[in-house]
């Protein structure tokens, strides 16, 4: 079958013809991939930026973790899923045995692995994952909307970590799918004023405005203090979804005393900021990364209710065979979400 793999420590991805995966463990599920999104983390691995060297131990590895599809076969121990079911994949596979797993906090599992990084993923015609990582798609949520769930869950988890509440003023730094997802969900969580900030990112900020995130700021065109002016005051919560270390200090400058900054980016370099000012203003710095099964379940109901409002996040659709072209588009920062579709003649048009 066709698969796109990381096989070398360097820029790029290999188009490969590999044997289709098969169900081996009793709890395995074999899925025919119908839609798979290209994530910022996939682009990092593609471009081989710092932070992804761990992949070297897994070469060759089929990437792809934002996927939905149809079940073809299930292992003998699988209960509640049958061939033909349409599902979305939760990419974090947990062990079920460590103390975090046994105390109901699988997001802190110490033996986790991630589909599309530590095990073969979904830039391929078929993928095998444990049944526990499959969530059945509600009727009315099609394959491409289903494949948006993973980045939305990452965004939703960040909003939870930031404890966004009614009346909050929120700034989101970073106009990629995670930043846009955070801004959209922060409004849903009750924030009255949400500002999405990018830098030289007018295309993606424009796409975000079409999703109802009216307030945006491009730092290539305006000074940073415009942010709090547009917001109507200092922020209660700032989210960093850029992966650019310097944005942490900028974000802390926009935050009110006692406010919370949530970092979600993967940073290739360490960060420096004024720790004394940070301490005296009693600000909080938190980290949000991946999500939890509970977040998946909640996001499925949001998608079932309101998914159509998010279809505009998908700015480019291509067939799986054009994955490499999709990566070039995703890396150009002209796309919000590039979606690869199985058996499709889709072109790179919106
Ligand atoms: Zn992702
Ligand atoms: Zn565990």
Coordinates of C-alpha atoms in Angstrom, one line a residue, residues 1-3 17 21 31-34 72 122-127 320 342-343:
X1 CA 0.0 0.0 0.0
X2 CA 1.0 3.6 -0.4
X3 CA 2.6 5.2 2.7
X17 CA 5.1 1.0 -1.1
X21 CA -0.6 -3.6 8.4
X31 CA -8.8 1.1 9.6
X32 CA -9.1 2.2 6.0
X33 CA -8.0 5.8 6.3
X34 CA -10.5 8.2 4.7
X72 CA -12.1 -3.1 8.1
X122 CA -2.1 7.3 8.9
X123 CA -0.4 8.9 5.9
X124 CA -1.2 5.6 4.4
X125 CA -4.1 3.7 3.0
X126 CA -4.4 1.6 6.2
X127 CA -3.5 1.9 9.8
X320 CA -3.3 11.0 -0.3
X342 CA -8.4 8.8 0.3
X343 CA -9.7 7.9 -3.1

